[in-house]
Coordinates of C-alpha atoms in Angstrom, one line a residue:
X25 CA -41.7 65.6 31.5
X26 CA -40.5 69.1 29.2
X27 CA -37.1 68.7 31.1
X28 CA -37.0 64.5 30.5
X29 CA -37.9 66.1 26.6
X30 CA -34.9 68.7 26.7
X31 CA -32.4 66.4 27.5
X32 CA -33.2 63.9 24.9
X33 CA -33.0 66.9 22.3
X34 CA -29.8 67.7 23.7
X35 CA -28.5 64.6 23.2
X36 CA -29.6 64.0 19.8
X37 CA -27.8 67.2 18.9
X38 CA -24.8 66.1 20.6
X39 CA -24.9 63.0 18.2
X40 CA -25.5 64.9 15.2
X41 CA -21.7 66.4 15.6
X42 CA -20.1 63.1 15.3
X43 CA -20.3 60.8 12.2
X44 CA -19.5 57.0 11.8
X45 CA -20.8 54.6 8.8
X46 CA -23.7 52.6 10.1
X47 CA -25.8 50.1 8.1
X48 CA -29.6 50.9 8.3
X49 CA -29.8 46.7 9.0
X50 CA -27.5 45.8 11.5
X51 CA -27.0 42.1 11.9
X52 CA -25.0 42.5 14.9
X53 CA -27.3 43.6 17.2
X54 CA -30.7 41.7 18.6
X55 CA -34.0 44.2 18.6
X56 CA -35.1 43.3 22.3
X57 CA -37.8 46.4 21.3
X58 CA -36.6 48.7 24.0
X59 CA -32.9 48.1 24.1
X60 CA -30.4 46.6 21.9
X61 CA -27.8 44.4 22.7
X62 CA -24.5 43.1 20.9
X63 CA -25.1 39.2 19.7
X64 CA -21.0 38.3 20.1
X65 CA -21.9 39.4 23.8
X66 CA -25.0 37.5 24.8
X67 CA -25.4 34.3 25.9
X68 CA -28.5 32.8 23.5
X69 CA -30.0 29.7 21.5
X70 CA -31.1 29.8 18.6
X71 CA -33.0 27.6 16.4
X72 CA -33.5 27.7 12.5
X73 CA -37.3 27.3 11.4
X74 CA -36.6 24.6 9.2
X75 CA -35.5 22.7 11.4
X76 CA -38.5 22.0 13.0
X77 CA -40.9 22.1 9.7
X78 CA -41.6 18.3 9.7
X79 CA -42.3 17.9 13.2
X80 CA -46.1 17.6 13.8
X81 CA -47.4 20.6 15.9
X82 CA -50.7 22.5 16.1
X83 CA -49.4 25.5 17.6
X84 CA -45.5 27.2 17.6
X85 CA -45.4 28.1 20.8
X86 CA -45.9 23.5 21.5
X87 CA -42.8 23.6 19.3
X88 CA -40.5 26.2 21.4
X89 CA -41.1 24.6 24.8
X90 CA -39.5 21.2 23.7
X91 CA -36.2 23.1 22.4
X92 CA -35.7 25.6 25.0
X93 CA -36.6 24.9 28.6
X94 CA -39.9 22.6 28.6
X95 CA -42.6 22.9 30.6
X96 CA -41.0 25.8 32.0
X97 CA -41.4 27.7 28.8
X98 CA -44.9 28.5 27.9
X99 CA -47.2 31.7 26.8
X100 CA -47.0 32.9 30.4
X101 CA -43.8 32.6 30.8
X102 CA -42.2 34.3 27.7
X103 CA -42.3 36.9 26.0
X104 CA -42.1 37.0 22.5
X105 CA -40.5 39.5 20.1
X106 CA -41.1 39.4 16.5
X107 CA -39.7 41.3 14.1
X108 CA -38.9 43.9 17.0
X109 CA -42.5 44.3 18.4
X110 CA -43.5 43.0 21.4
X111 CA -47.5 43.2 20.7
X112 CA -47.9 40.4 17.9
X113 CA -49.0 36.6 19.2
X114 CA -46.7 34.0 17.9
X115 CA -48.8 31.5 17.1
X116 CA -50.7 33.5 14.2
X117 CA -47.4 32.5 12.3
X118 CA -46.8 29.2 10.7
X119 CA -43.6 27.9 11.1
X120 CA -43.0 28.3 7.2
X121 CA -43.3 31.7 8.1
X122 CA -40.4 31.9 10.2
X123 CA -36.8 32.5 9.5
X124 CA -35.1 31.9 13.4
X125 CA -36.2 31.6 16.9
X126 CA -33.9 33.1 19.6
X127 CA -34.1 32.6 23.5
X128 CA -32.2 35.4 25.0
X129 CA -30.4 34.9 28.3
X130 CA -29.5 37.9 29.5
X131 CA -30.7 40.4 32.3
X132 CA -31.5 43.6 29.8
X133 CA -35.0 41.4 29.4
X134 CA -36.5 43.0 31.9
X135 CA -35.6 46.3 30.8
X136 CA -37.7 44.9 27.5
X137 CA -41.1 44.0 29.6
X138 CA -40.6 40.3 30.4
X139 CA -41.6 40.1 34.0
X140 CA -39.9 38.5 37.0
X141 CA -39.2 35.0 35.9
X142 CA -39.9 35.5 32.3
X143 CA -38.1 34.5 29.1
X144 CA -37.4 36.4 26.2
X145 CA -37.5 34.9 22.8
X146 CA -36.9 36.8 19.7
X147 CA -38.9 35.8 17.0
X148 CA -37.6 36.6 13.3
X149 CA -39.7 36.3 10.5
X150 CA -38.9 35.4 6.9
X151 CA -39.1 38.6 4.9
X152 CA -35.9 37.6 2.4
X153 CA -35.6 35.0 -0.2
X154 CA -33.0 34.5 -2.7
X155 CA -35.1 34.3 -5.6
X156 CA -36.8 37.2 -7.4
X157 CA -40.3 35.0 -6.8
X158 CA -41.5 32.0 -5.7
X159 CA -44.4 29.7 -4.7
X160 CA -44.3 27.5 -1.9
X161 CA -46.3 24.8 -0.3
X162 CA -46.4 22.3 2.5
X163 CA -48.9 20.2 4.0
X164 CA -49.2 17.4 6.9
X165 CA -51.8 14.6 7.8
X166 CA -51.9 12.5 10.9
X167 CA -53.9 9.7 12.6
X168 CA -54.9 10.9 16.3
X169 CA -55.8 8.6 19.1
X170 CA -55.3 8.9 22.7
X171 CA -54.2 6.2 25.0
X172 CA -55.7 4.3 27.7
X173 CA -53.0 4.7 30.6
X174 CA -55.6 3.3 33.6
X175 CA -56.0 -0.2 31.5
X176 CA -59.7 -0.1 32.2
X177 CA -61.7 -2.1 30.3
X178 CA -64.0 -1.5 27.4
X179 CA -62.5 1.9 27.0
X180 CA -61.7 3.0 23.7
X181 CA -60.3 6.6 22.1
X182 CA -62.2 8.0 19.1
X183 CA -60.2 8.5 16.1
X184 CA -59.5 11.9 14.6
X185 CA -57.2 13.2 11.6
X186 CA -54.9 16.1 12.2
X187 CA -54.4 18.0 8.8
X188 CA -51.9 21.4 8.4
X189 CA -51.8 22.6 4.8
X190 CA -49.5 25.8 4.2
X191 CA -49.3 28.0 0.5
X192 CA -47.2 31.0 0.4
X193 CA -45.8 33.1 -2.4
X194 CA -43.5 36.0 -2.4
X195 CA -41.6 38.8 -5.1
X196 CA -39.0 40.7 -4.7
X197 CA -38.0 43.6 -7.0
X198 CA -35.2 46.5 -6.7
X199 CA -37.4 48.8 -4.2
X200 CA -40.4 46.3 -3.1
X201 CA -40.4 43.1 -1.0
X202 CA -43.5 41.4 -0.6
X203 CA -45.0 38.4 0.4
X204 CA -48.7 36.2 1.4
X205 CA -49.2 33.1 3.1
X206 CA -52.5 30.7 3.9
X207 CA -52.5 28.6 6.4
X208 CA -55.6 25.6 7.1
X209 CA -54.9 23.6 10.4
X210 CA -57.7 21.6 12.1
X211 CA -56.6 20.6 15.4
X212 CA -58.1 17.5 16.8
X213 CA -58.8 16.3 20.9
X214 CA -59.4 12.7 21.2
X215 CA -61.6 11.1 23.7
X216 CA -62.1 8.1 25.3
X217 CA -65.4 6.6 25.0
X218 CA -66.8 4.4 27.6
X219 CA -70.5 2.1 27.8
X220 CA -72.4 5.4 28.9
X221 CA -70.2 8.4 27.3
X222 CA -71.3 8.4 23.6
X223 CA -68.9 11.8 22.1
X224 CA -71.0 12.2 18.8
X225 CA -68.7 14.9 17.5
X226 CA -64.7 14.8 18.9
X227 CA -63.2 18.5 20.0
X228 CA -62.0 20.0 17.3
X229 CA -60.2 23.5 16.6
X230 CA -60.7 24.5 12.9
X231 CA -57.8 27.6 12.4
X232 CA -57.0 29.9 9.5
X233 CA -54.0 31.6 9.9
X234 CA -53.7 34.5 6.8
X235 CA -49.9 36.6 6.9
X236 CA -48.8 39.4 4.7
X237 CA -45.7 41.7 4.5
X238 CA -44.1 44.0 2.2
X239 CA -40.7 46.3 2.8
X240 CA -40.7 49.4 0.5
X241 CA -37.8 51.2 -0.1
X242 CA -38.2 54.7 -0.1
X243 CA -35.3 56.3 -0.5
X244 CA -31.3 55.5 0.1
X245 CA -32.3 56.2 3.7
X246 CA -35.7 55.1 4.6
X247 CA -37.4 51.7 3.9
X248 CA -41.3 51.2 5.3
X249 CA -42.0 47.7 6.3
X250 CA -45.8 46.6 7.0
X251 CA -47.2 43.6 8.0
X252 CA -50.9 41.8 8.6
X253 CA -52.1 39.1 10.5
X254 CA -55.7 37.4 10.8
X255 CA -56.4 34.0 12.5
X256 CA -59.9 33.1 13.3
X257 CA -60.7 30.1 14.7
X258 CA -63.7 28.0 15.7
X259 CA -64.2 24.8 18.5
X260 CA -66.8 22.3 18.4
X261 CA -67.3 19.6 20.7
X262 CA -70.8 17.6 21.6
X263 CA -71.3 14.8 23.5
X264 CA -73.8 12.0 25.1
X265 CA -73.8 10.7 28.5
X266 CA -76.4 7.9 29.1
X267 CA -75.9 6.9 32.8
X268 CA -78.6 4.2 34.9
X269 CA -79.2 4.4 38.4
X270 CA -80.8 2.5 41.1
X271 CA -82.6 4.5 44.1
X272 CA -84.9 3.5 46.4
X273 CA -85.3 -0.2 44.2
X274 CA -86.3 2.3 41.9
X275 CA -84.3 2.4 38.2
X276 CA -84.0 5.6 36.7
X277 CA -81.8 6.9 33.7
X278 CA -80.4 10.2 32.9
X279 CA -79.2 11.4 29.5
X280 CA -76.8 14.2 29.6
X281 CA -76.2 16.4 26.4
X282 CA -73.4 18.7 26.1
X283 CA -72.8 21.3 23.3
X284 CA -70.4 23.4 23.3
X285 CA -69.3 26.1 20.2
X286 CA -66.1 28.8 20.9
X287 CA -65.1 31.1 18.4
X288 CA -61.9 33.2 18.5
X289 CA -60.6 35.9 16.0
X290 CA -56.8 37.6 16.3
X291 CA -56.0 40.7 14.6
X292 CA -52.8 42.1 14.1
X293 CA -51.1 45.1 11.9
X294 CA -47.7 46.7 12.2
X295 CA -46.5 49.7 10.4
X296 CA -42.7 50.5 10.9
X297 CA -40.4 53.3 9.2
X298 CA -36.3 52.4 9.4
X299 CA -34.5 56.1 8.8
X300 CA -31.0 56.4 8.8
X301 CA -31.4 60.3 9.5
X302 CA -27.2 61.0 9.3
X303 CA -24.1 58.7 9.1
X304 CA -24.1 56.9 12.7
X305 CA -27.6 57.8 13.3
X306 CA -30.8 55.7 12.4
X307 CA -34.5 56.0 14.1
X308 CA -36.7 53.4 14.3
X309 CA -40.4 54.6 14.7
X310 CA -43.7 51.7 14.6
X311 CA -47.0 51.2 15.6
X312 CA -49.0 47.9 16.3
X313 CA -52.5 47.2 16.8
X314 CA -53.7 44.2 18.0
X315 CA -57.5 43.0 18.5
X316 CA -58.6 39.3 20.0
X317 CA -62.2 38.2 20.8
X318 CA -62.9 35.2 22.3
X319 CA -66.8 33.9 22.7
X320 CA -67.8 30.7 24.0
X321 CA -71.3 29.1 24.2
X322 CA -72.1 25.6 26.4
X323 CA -75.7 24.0 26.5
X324 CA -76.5 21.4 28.9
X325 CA -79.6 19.7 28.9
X326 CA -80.5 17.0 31.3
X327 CA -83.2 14.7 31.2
X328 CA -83.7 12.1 33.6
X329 CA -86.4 9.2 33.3
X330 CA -88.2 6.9 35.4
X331 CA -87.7 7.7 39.3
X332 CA -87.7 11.3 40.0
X333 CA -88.3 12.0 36.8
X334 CA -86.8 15.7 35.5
X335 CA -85.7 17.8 32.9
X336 CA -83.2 20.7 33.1
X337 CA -81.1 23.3 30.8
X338 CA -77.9 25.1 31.4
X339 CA -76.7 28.0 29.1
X340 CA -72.9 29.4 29.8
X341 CA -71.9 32.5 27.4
X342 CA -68.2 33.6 27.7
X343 CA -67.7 37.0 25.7
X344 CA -63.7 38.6 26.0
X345 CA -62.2 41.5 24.1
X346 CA -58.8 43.0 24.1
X347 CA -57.1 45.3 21.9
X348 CA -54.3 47.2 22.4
X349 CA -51.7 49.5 20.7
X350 CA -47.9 50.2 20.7
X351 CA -46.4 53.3 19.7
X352 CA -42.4 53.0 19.7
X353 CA -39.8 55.5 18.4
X354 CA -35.9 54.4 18.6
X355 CA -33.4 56.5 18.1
X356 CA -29.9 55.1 18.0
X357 CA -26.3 56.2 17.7
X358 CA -23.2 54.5 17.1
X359 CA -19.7 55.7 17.3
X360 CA -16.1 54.0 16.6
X361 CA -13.5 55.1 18.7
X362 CA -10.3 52.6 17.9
X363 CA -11.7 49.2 19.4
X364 CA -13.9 50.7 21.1
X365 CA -17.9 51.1 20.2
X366 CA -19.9 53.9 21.8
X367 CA -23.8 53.5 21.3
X368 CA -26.5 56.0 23.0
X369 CA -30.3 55.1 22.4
X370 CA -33.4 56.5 23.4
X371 CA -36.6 54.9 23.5
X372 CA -40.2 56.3 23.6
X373 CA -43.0 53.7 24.0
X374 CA -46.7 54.8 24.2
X375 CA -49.0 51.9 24.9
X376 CA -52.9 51.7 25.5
X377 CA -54.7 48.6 26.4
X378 CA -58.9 47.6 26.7
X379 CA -60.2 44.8 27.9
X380 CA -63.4 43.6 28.5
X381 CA -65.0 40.6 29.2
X382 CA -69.0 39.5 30.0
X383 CA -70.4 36.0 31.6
X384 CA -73.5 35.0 31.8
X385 CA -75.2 31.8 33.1
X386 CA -79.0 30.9 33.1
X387 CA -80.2 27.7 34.7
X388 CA -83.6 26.2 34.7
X389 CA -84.8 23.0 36.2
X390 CA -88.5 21.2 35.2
X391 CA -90.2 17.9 37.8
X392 CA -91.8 16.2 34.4
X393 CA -95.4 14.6 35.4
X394 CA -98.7 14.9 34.1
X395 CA -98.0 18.4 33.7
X396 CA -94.2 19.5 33.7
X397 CA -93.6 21.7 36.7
X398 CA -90.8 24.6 37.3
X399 CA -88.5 23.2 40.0
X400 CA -85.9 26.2 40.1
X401 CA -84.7 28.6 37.6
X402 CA -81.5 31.2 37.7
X403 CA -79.4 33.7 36.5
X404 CA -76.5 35.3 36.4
X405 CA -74.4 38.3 34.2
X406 CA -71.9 40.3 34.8
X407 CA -70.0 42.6 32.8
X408 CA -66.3 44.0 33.4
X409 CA -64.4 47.0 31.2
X410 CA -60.9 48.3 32.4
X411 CA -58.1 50.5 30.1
X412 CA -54.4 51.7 30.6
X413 CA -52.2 54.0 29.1
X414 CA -48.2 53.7 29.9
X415 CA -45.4 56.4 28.5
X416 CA -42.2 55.1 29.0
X417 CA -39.0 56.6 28.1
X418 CA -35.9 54.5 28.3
X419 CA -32.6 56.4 27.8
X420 CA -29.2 53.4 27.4
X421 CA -25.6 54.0 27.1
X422 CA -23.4 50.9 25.9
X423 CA -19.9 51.2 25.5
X424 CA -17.9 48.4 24.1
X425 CA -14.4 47.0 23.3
X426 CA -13.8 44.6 20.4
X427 CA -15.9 41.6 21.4
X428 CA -14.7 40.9 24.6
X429 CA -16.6 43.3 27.1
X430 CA -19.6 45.2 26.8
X431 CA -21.2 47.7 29.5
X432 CA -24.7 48.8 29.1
X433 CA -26.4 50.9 31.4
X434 CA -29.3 53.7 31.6
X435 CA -33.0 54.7 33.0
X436 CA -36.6 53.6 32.4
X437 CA -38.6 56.4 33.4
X438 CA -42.5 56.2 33.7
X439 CA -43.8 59.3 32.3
X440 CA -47.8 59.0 33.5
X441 CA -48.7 61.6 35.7
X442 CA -49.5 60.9 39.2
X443 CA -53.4 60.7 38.2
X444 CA -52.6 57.2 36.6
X445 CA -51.7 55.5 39.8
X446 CA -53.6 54.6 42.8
X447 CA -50.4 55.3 45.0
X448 CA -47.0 57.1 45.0
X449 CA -44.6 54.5 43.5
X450 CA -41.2 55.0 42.2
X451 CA -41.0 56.8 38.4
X452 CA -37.5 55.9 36.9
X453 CA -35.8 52.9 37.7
X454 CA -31.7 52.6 36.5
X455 CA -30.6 49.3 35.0
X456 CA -26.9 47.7 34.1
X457 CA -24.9 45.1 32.7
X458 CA -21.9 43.7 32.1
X459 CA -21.4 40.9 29.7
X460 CA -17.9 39.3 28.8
X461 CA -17.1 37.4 26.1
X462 CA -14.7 34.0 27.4

């Protein structure tokens, strides 16, 4: 690892003896997080936020799938980048929070962390607006039923309302940008209701999605951009299931109660310094921490009267917590040479990862007589904690001419020791591409 360290030194210094005018925000690049690569060069779609403001969606991710590639594209099977960080979850944002949505097609994704088969979308939020301050506001109400495809008979959906309401405001001065939003959206399932299935209270998600940002400008070189997230979220669903039974020429009915109660919370903070540390050289250094719990509680209680008569009580728990941070640091370099663009980069990314997650499931079962007797009763817990730490170091060299032709090639290099892995596996794998512009 101290010689991997020398040579990035090395070629630092090297880049410090050459000078070039370079805008701290380039608009002609995309931040893939690791790597970036030359928009005139990459095949892409993009879609503008406000295009798809009025269209009635719960969550953004529902909204990307339709425009891009369908049921092909979904949370586990892209990976987002926002704002240049691959650690924040999309759909903390509202779409009023968003400036552009871009799906990258192009082979340097996996150099980025998108797996086999994975997409990359770039996610840019809106931290720019023309005025000095504003207020804005947005809301959405719908009628929600579900259809009866099967035809059957005496069959009918409950009836839910779908509500989104959206407040933001922002202000901008000389040195400070900064900006708040609010977002209420209550999510609704419908059900379909038949003579026996009585749903007393329809699932519902109830979400709060709270965003904040601010970009200070520090200096001439260095600007500090920060950003929040917090969604909590809570589901409800109960339900009645009266069902009659003939055994034996014996009747018997059985009422079935089902409560069920999930709560989720999604925590997410970036801190990011942009330096332009000479002409032609800029470093990009952030860290991201992101926290999600997830607890879910179902009670089922079963009572059956008349023949065989009985009582019984299930209790499910679901408890999952994961929490992970990113530590990057960029450092680019970009040299003119005629039509011709010369671009080193190096990239250090430090990440650590916790997850943990406990079950539990307790059963009992009552024969109800003169004297209610214990049947059968059960349990079950278990408990599972696991934690990873990556260092990875990707060194790129792209060389350009005008915008026709762009080769980009380099090394990502796993820096754990061998104590991290259960087996020998390869520690630096070398990447390249060619793009052409026809």
């Amino acid at each position: 690892m101290q010689s991997r360290l020398i040579y990035l030194v090395t070629i630092t210094a090297l880049c410090l003896l050459c000078s070039t005018a370079y805008s701290q925000t380039d608009s002609t690049h995309y931040d893939l997080g690791r790597l970036r690569i030359n928009k005139n060069l990459t095949q892409d779609i993009t879609i503008k936020a406000a295009d798809l403001e009025k269209f009635p969606f719960a969550n953004l991710t529902d909204a990307i799938n339709v425009w891009f590639n369908g049921t092909y594209t979904n949370s586990n099977s892209i990976l987002y980048i926002i704002d240049g960080n691959a650690i924040n979850n999309v759909d903390a944002y509202n779409i009023h929070d968003i400036d552009e949505i871009t799906l990258v097609q192009n082979a340097a994704a996996q150099t980025n962390g998108a797996l086999p088969q994975q997409q990359l979308v770039l996610i840019k939020t809106k931290r720019s607006h023309l005025n000095s301050s504003g207020i804005d506001a947005a809301g959405q109400t719908s009628l929600v039923t579900i259809r009866n495809n099967q035809g059957y008979e005496n069959v009918n959906s409950t009836t839910n309302l779908f509500h989104q309401y959206y407040f933001s405001g922002y202000k901008n001065s000389e040195n400070i940008s900064a900006g708040i939003s609010a977002t209420y959206l209550r999510d609704v399932y419908p059900t379909l209701k038949t003579s026996t299935l009585q749903v007393n209270e329809p699932t519902a998600n109830n979400i709060f999605k709270f965003n904040g940002y601010a970009d200070v400008k520090l200096n001439r070189r260095n600007t500090l951009s920060a950003s929040v997230n917090y969604m909590p979220q809570v589901n409800q669903f109960q339900s009645t299931n009266n069902l009659i039974s003939n055994i034996n020429q014996s009747s018997s009915q059985t009422q079935t109660i089902v409560n069920q109660h999930t709560n989720q919370n999604l925590f997410n903070t970036t801190l990011q310094l942009n330096s332009q540390i000479v002409t032609g050289l800029t470093n990009k250094i952030s860290g991201s921490y992101n926290h999600f719990s997830f607890a879910e509680n179902n009670l089922t209680t079963s009572t059956t009267t008349g023949y065989s008569a009985n009582s019984s009580k299930s209790v499910d728990s679901i408890k999952h917590r994961t929490s992970s941070f990113l530590l990057t640091d960029n450092l680019i370099y970009q040299k003119t040479l005629g039509d011709f663009s010369l671009e080193p980069s190096f990239n250090f990314s430090y990440r650590y990862v916790s997850d943990s997650s406990n079950v539990s499931n307790s059963f009992v079962n009552y024969l109800l007589n003169d004297s209610p007797l214990l049947t059968s009763a059960s349990s079950y817990s278990s408990h599972v904690y696991t934690t990873r730490k990556d260092y990875l170091l990707t060194s790129s060299l792209g060389l350009s001419y005008k915008s026709i032709v762009n080769l980009q090639g380099g090394f990502l290099t796993v820096l754990n020791s061998k104590k991290n892995f259960n087996t020998d596996i390869k520690r630096s794998f070398p990447f390249a591409s060619i793009n052409i512009n026809v």
